[in-house]
CSV table of C-alpha atoms in Angstrom, one decimal:
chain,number,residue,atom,x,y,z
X,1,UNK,CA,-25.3,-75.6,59.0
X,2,UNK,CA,-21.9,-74.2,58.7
X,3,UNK,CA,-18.7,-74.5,57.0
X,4,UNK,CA,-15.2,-74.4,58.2
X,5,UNK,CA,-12.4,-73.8,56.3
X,6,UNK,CA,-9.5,-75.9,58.4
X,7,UNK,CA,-5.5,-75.7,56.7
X,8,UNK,CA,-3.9,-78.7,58.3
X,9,UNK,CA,-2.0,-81.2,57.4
X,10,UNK,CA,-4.2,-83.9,59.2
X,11,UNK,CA,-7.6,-82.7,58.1
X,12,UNK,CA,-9.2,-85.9,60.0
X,13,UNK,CA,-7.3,-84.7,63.1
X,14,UNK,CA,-8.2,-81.3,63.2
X,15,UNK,CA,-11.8,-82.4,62.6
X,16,UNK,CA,-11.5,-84.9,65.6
X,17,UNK,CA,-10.2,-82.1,68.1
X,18,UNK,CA,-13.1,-79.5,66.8
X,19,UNK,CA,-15.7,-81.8,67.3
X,20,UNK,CA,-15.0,-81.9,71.4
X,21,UNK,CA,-16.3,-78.2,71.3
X,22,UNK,CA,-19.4,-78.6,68.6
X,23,UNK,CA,-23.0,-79.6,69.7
X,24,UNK,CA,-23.5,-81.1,65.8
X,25,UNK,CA,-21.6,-83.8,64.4
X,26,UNK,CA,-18.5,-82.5,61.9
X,27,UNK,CA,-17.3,-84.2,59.1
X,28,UNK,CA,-15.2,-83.6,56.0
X,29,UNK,CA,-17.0,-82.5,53.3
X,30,UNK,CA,-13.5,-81.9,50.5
X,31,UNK,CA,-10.3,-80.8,50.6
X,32,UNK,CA,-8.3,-78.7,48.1
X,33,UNK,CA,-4.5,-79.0,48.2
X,34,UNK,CA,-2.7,-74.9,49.1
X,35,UNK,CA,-0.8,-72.9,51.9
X,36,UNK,CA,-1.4,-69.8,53.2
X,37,UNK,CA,-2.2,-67.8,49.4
X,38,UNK,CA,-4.8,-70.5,48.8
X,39,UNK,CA,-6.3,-69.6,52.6
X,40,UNK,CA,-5.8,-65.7,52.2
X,41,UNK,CA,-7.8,-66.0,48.9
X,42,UNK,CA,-10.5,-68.3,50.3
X,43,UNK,CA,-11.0,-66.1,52.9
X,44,UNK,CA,-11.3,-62.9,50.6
X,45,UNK,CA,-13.8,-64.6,48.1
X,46,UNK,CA,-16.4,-66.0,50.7
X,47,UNK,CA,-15.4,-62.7,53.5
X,48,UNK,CA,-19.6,-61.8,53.3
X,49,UNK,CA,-20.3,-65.5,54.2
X,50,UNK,CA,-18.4,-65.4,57.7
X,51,UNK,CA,-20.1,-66.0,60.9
X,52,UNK,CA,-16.6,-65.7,62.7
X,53,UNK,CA,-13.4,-66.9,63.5
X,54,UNK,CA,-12.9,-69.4,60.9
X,55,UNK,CA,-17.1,-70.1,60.3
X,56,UNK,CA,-18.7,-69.6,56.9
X,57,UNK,CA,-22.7,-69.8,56.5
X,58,UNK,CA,-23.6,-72.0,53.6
X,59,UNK,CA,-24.4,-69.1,51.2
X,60,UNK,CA,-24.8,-70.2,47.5
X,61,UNK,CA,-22.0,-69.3,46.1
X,62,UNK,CA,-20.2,-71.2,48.8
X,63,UNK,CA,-22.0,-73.8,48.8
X,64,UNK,CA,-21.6,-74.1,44.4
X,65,UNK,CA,-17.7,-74.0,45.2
X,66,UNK,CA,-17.9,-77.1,47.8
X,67,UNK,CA,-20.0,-78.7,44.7
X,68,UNK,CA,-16.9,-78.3,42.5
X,69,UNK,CA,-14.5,-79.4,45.2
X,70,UNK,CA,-16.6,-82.5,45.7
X,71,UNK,CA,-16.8,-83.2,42.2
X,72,UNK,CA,-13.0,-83.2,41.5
X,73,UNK,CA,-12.9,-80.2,39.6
């Protein structure tokens, strides 16, 4: 399991052209609403978790932030 953080304006597109080159089915998970600050801080907080390029292993404190997406908060 992996995450990816994706900053598009067409989430479901981005997803769509991704999944061409990805053996496992992708799927949108939540979205949180930002531009490149939002992304540069993203990327800061969860820099241990990265596998590379733009892949994040599930670690738990990723995984607890997802959660909070998810939930609206």
């Amino acid at each position: 399991l992996e995450f990816r953080r994706v900053l598009f304006r067409s989430p479901e597109a981005r997803v769509a052209s991704l999944q061409t080159a990805h053996a496992d089915t992708l799927r949108i998970i939540g979205t949180i609403p930002g531009g490149r600050a939002v992304e540069t801080a993203l990327h800061a907080s969860f820099a241990d978790d990265r596998i590379g390029g733009e892949w994040f292993r599930p670690s738990p404190s990723l995984v607890a932030f997802m959660r909070e997406i998810r939930r609206g908060a």
